Structure formats: C-alpha cells, structure tokens
C-alpha cells in the first residue's frame, strides 16, 4: 500500500494510509533466493474500488495463451473479485472485468463480498476457495468453480452438501474441522490439490485477542462439503 491517504466513509470519514494498494511484480533469477522488484503491473481502477490487491495467477497450458490473474477490490462497501490477462508473460495486463461477487441476500455469508481467494485444479476445471464476509463482518470460506482448467470461462458458486447457501459456506470459524482456535475469524485460504485428487487447504485464523496462526485441513476424497475436511 502507498502513503497516499484514503478517506473511508464507512469508518466515519477516517483517513487510512497504506490502503491504496496496487499490484506489482518481481522476478528471481536464482530459484527464488533473491528477488528484483519490477514495478507496478496493474494499478487500481476507481470504478472497481479504492485498491487492487491479493493477485492469484493462473498459468497457460501452451505458448500463445494468456496468463490470467484474479484479484480483489473494495469500494467502501463491497469486496469483489476481478480478472485480468497478459499476453507478454505478465509484463502488462488488461482487465477482463468482474469475476465473482457476494450474495444479494442480506443474510448471505458473503453479502459484504468476496476477498482473498485461492485456486487449484479440480475435477477437470478449477476450484476457488474464497473468503466470504457477511453483513456483520464475520468471515467464512466458500467455493466456486470454473469449467475451463485454465480459467478462460466464468466462475460459478457451488452448491455444497451441508452448506446453507450457494457457495457454502464450506468452513466456518470454530465449527467442525476448524477447531476452537479459529472462533473469531478464518481467512486467507491457500489451496493445494494432490495427484490422488485430495485437497489440502491452508488458512489463517485466530480466537479472541490472540495472534493469528496458520492451520491446515485435509479432504481425502477432494470433496468440499463441511463434513469432508479433517484437521492436520
């Protein structure tokens, strides 16, 4: 985030510094030991929100196909997921528009929007696990699917067995596999699909006034219903 102050109407007009985020890129020529910053590759767009952040890249399967990016923005009221694509190996990006947003239902677990998310290969397509925020600010994890294994088609929220709404939730703070140490918040998912179709889902959570910790749950079958996950 930059040092440019942003006025937040939802926070009583408070000015926040570091909230005006832009997406940058860096490269490593030594296997990831050191990195060289290469500047901003996608600026924020006022029509989307006050920042562009948390990029996730989907690599192409063959030369000539684009790199695809998913990122999220916040307009002061709602968090939404947008897309971009690059035909020059990530040097420059063109926006492709809105990819996914929260429910219109005020009781929805993602009514206030969708923020951080992770994407992994799943059942001949791509699975997205996302952080949904309800109207009270509570965070839960939901799921969406893209039928194109390289992200070239739209995203659809999944109907999840045991989930109460479209998209889930697939995991909730302090419920089931999540454990008592997650009762305040869960979020920032990172999803890994195994060669045996299993799934590992890493996440950040905390309970009460304790610091944030990293956890992991495992689905042996690759199913994503709430009862499919076991803590590791």
Tab-separated table of C-alpha atoms in Angstrom:
chain	number	residue	atom	x	y	z
A	1	UNK	CA	0.000	0.000	0.000
A	2	UNK	CA	1.106	3.545	-0.747
A	3	UNK	CA	1.451	6.505	1.603
A	4	UNK	CA	-1.479	8.181	-0.150
A	5	UNK	CA	-4.311	8.663	2.387
A	6	UNK	CA	-7.730	7.200	1.596
A	7	UNK	CA	-10.901	8.576	3.193
A	8	UNK	CA	-13.162	5.764	4.392
A	9	UNK	CA	-16.821	6.823	4.651
A	10	UNK	CA	-17.732	3.560	6.397
A	11	UNK	CA	-15.210	4.447	9.127
A	12	UNK	CA	-16.693	7.866	9.816
A	13	UNK	CA	-14.516	9.662	7.287
A	14	UNK	CA	-11.277	8.376	8.793
A	15	UNK	CA	-8.191	8.700	6.609
A	16	UNK	CA	-6.190	5.487	6.240
A	17	UNK	CA	-2.639	5.212	4.926
A	18	UNK	CA	-1.468	2.033	3.205
A	19	UNK	CA	-4.923	1.122	1.898
A	20	UNK	CA	-4.329	2.389	-1.655
A	21	UNK	CA	-2.866	-0.872	-2.938
A	22	UNK	CA	-1.600	-1.628	-6.423
A	23	UNK	CA	-0.336	-4.909	-7.873
A	24	UNK	CA	3.380	-5.136	-8.537
A	25	UNK	CA	5.662	-7.813	-9.928
A	26	UNK	CA	9.109	-9.104	-9.140
A	27	UNK	CA	11.415	-11.692	-10.658
A	28	UNK	CA	14.016	-14.121	-9.397
A	29	UNK	CA	16.910	-15.461	-11.460
A	30	UNK	CA	18.272	-17.779	-8.752
A	31	UNK	CA	15.420	-20.146	-7.991
A	32	UNK	CA	13.637	-17.784	-5.638
A	33	UNK	CA	16.525	-16.988	-3.264
A	34	UNK	CA	16.542	-13.299	-4.179
A	35	UNK	CA	14.008	-11.107	-5.942
A	36	UNK	CA	14.157	-7.956	-8.042
A	37	UNK	CA	11.203	-5.560	-7.976
A	38	UNK	CA	9.957	-4.605	-11.440
A	39	UNK	CA	7.309	-2.028	-10.615
A	40	UNK	CA	3.538	-1.800	-10.800
A	41	UNK	CA	1.860	-4.061	-13.359
A	42	UNK	CA	-1.788	-3.310	-12.506
A	43	UNK	CA	-2.975	-0.084	-10.942
A	44	UNK	CA	-6.215	0.324	-9.034
A	45	UNK	CA	-9.292	1.341	-11.018
A	46	UNK	CA	-11.727	3.753	-9.357
A	47	UNK	CA	-14.742	2.063	-10.961
A	48	UNK	CA	-13.777	-1.139	-9.119
A	49	UNK	CA	-12.713	0.284	-5.794
A	50	UNK	CA	-10.022	2.034	-3.827
A	51	UNK	CA	-7.348	-0.615	-4.403
A	52	UNK	CA	-6.364	-3.711	-6.401
A	53	UNK	CA	-4.840	-6.461	-4.283
A	54	UNK	CA	-4.106	-10.123	-3.498
A	55	UNK	CA	-3.381	-11.326	-7.065
A	56	UNK	CA	-3.529	-15.020	-7.945
A	57	UNK	CA	-2.036	-16.132	-11.276
A	58	UNK	CA	-3.279	-18.974	-13.491
A	59	UNK	CA	-0.548	-20.052	-15.906
A	60	UNK	CA	-1.356	-21.049	-19.501
A	61	UNK	CA	-1.086	-24.607	-20.760
A	62	UNK	CA	0.536	-23.710	-24.064
A	63	UNK	CA	2.513	-20.910	-25.699
A	64	UNK	CA	0.328	-18.116	-27.002
A	65	UNK	CA	-2.372	-18.459	-24.374
A	66	UNK	CA	-2.611	-15.681	-21.785
A	67	UNK	CA	-1.572	-15.595	-18.192
A	68	UNK	CA	-4.715	-14.940	-16.143
A	69	UNK	CA	-4.958	-13.031	-12.884
A	70	UNK	CA	-7.647	-12.914	-10.213
A	71	UNK	CA	-7.540	-10.057	-7.708
A	72	UNK	CA	-9.970	-8.277	-5.441
A	73	UNK	CA	-11.023	-4.690	-4.869
A	74	UNK	CA	-13.072	-2.874	-2.225
A	75	UNK	CA	-15.326	0.097	-2.993
A	76	UNK	CA	-16.004	1.069	0.604
A	77	UNK	CA	-18.999	-1.244	0.906
A	78	UNK	CA	-18.374	-4.469	-1.016
A	79	UNK	CA	-15.394	-6.738	-1.743
A	80	UNK	CA	-15.421	-8.170	-5.285
A	81	UNK	CA	-13.193	-10.375	-7.443
A	82	UNK	CA	-11.961	-9.106	-10.804
A	83	UNK	CA	-9.839	-10.566	-13.591
A	84	UNK	CA	-7.037	-9.538	-15.937
A	85	UNK	CA	-4.977	-11.264	-18.625
A	86	UNK	CA	-1.489	-10.870	-20.032
A	87	UNK	CA	-0.075	-11.950	-23.392
A	88	UNK	CA	3.508	-10.935	-22.586
A	89	UNK	CA	4.308	-13.248	-19.680
A	90	UNK	CA	2.963	-10.904	-17.040
A	91	UNK	CA	4.705	-7.691	-18.070
A	92	UNK	CA	1.449	-5.876	-18.877
A	93	UNK	CA	-2.163	-6.697	-18.040
A	94	UNK	CA	-5.594	-5.909	-19.467
A	95	UNK	CA	-8.653	-6.058	-17.249
A	96	UNK	CA	-11.331	-8.632	-18.111
A	97	UNK	CA	-13.983	-7.440	-15.668
A	98	UNK	CA	-15.936	-8.719	-12.695
A	99	UNK	CA	-15.397	-12.423	-11.972
A	100	UNK	CA	-17.298	-13.071	-8.738
A	101	UNK	CA	-19.203	-11.113	-6.092
A	102	UNK	CA	-21.160	-11.707	-2.914
A	103	UNK	CA	-24.803	-12.565	-2.443
A	104	UNK	CA	-27.638	-10.037	-2.781
A	105	UNK	CA	-29.282	-11.671	0.245
A	106	UNK	CA	-28.575	-9.646	3.388
A	107	UNK	CA	-28.405	-12.912	5.353
A	108	UNK	CA	-25.819	-14.363	2.969
A	109	UNK	CA	-22.466	-15.454	4.367
A	110	UNK	CA	-20.788	-13.394	1.610
A	111	UNK	CA	-23.244	-10.456	1.471
A	112	UNK	CA	-20.469	-7.919	2.102
A	113	UNK	CA	-18.362	-9.550	-0.573
A	114	UNK	CA	-15.516	-11.836	-1.507
A	115	UNK	CA	-11.914	-11.053	-0.709
A	116	UNK	CA	-8.841	-13.276	-0.639
A	117	UNK	CA	-9.075	-16.489	-2.593
A	118	UNK	CA	-7.062	-19.490	-3.791
A	119	UNK	CA	-7.372	-21.516	-6.995
A	120	UNK	CA	-6.285	-25.089	-7.760
A	121	UNK	CA	-7.012	-27.770	-10.403
A	122	UNK	CA	-10.121	-29.773	-9.514
A	123	UNK	CA	-12.306	-32.221	-11.422
A	124	UNK	CA	-11.390	-31.144	-14.972
A	125	UNK	CA	-11.635	-27.479	-14.059
A	126	UNK	CA	-10.544	-25.053	-11.354
A	127	UNK	CA	-11.755	-24.802	-7.777
A	128	UNK	CA	-11.738	-21.461	-5.990
A	129	UNK	CA	-11.929	-21.312	-2.205
A	130	UNK	CA	-12.743	-17.781	-1.174
A	131	UNK	CA	-13.139	-15.671	1.926
A	132	UNK	CA	-16.741	-14.509	2.230
A	133	UNK	CA	-17.731	-11.658	4.538
A	134	UNK	CA	-21.249	-11.253	5.926
A	135	UNK	CA	-23.005	-8.002	6.881
A	136	UNK	CA	-21.633	-8.179	10.433
A	137	UNK	CA	-18.044	-8.630	9.225
A	138	UNK	CA	-17.791	-12.347	10.042
A	139	UNK	CA	-15.548	-14.315	7.682
A	140	UNK	CA	-16.265	-17.796	6.353
A	141	UNK	CA	-14.907	-19.843	3.437
A	142	UNK	CA	-16.931	-20.548	0.313
A	143	UNK	CA	-16.312	-22.235	-3.040
A	144	UNK	CA	-16.745	-21.555	-6.755
A	145	UNK	CA	-15.877	-23.495	-9.920
A	146	UNK	CA	-14.542	-22.677	-13.387
A	147	UNK	CA	-15.146	-25.367	-16.018
A	148	UNK	CA	-12.085	-24.245	-18.018
A	149	UNK	CA	-8.946	-25.681	-16.412
A	150	UNK	CA	-7.036	-22.538	-17.436
A	151	UNK	CA	-9.563	-20.010	-16.173
A	152	UNK	CA	-10.902	-18.971	-19.546
A	153	UNK	CA	-14.585	-19.220	-18.669
A	154	UNK	CA	-16.756	-17.757	-15.938
A	155	UNK	CA	-16.907	-18.697	-12.260
A	156	UNK	CA	-19.993	-20.219	-10.635
A	157	UNK	CA	-20.610	-20.592	-6.914
A	158	UNK	CA	-21.007	-24.239	-5.983
A	159	UNK	CA	-23.965	-25.883	-4.306
A	160	UNK	CA	-22.301	-27.583	-1.347
A	161	UNK	CA	-23.772	-30.529	0.553
A	162	UNK	CA	-24.256	-29.328	4.106
A	163	UNK	CA	-23.823	-25.711	3.077
A	164	UNK	CA	-26.768	-23.423	3.721
A	165	UNK	CA	-26.351	-21.147	0.689
A	166	UNK	CA	-24.942	-21.005	-2.822
A	167	UNK	CA	-21.170	-21.137	-2.432
A	168	UNK	CA	-21.246	-22.751	1.000
A	169	UNK	CA	-20.019	-21.948	3.435
A	170	UNK	CA	-17.652	-24.892	3.306
A	171	UNK	CA	-15.876	-23.933	6.556
A	172	UNK	CA	-16.813	-21.648	9.434
A	173	UNK	CA	-14.908	-20.243	12.430
A	174	UNK	CA	-14.842	-22.703	15.324
A	175	UNK	CA	-17.067	-25.275	13.590
A	176	UNK	CA	-16.169	-28.862	12.711
A	177	UNK	CA	-12.625	-29.340	11.463
A	178	UNK	CA	-11.666	-25.738	12.190
A	179	UNK	CA	-11.268	-26.112	15.959
A	180	UNK	CA	-11.675	-23.745	18.893
A	181	UNK	CA	-8.598	-21.692	17.986
A	182	UNK	CA	-10.467	-20.318	14.935
A	183	UNK	CA	-13.588	-18.966	16.648
A	184	UNK	CA	-13.021	-15.286	15.822
A	185	UNK	CA	-12.004	-15.361	12.163
A	186	UNK	CA	-10.823	-17.636	9.342
A	187	UNK	CA	-9.493	-16.433	6.008
A	188	UNK	CA	-6.624	-16.063	3.536
A	189	UNK	CA	-7.050	-19.558	2.053
A	190	UNK	CA	-4.298	-21.341	0.117
A	191	UNK	CA	-5.438	-24.481	-1.734
A	192	UNK	CA	-3.301	-27.421	-2.902
A	193	UNK	CA	-4.684	-30.304	-4.983
A	194	UNK	CA	-2.897	-33.668	-4.779
A	195	UNK	CA	-2.230	-36.236	-7.537
A	196	UNK	CA	-4.712	-38.542	-5.768
A	197	UNK	CA	-7.462	-35.879	-6.060
A	198	UNK	CA	-7.150	-34.964	-2.381
A	199	UNK	CA	-7.168	-31.348	-1.222
A	200	UNK	CA	-5.150	-29.508	1.403
A	201	UNK	CA	-6.415	-26.133	2.500
A	202	UNK	CA	-4.158	-23.792	4.456
A	203	UNK	CA	-5.693	-20.774	6.167
A	204	UNK	CA	-5.144	-18.043	8.742
A	205	UNK	CA	-7.286	-17.902	11.890
A	206	UNK	CA	-7.458	-16.636	15.434
A	207	UNK	CA	-9.599	-16.798	18.564
A	208	UNK	CA	-10.316	-13.806	20.784
A	209	UNK	CA	-7.411	-11.440	21.278
A	210	UNK	CA	-4.745	-13.999	20.403
A	211	UNK	CA	-2.467	-13.527	17.414
A	212	UNK	CA	-3.184	-15.076	14.049
A	213	UNK	CA	-1.994	-18.621	13.369
A	214	UNK	CA	-1.811	-20.838	10.286
A	215	UNK	CA	-3.835	-24.038	10.071
A	216	UNK	CA	-4.460	-26.794	7.544
A	217	UNK	CA	-7.395	-29.075	6.832
A	218	UNK	CA	-7.436	-32.074	4.510
A	219	UNK	CA	-10.065	-33.655	2.271
A	220	UNK	CA	-9.000	-37.174	1.275
A	221	UNK	CA	-11.704	-37.518	-1.391
A	222	UNK	CA	-11.437	-33.996	-2.761
A	223	UNK	CA	-14.997	-33.247	-1.687
A	224	UNK	CA	-15.544	-29.779	-0.257
A	225	UNK	CA	-18.628	-30.182	1.927
A	226	UNK	CA	-18.136	-29.130	5.583
A	227	UNK	CA	-18.016	-32.742	6.774
A	228	UNK	CA	-15.314	-33.679	4.220
A	229	UNK	CA	-12.491	-31.822	5.978
A	230	UNK	CA	-10.199	-33.137	8.700
A	231	UNK	CA	-7.655	-31.053	10.636
A	232	UNK	CA	-3.961	-31.784	10.132
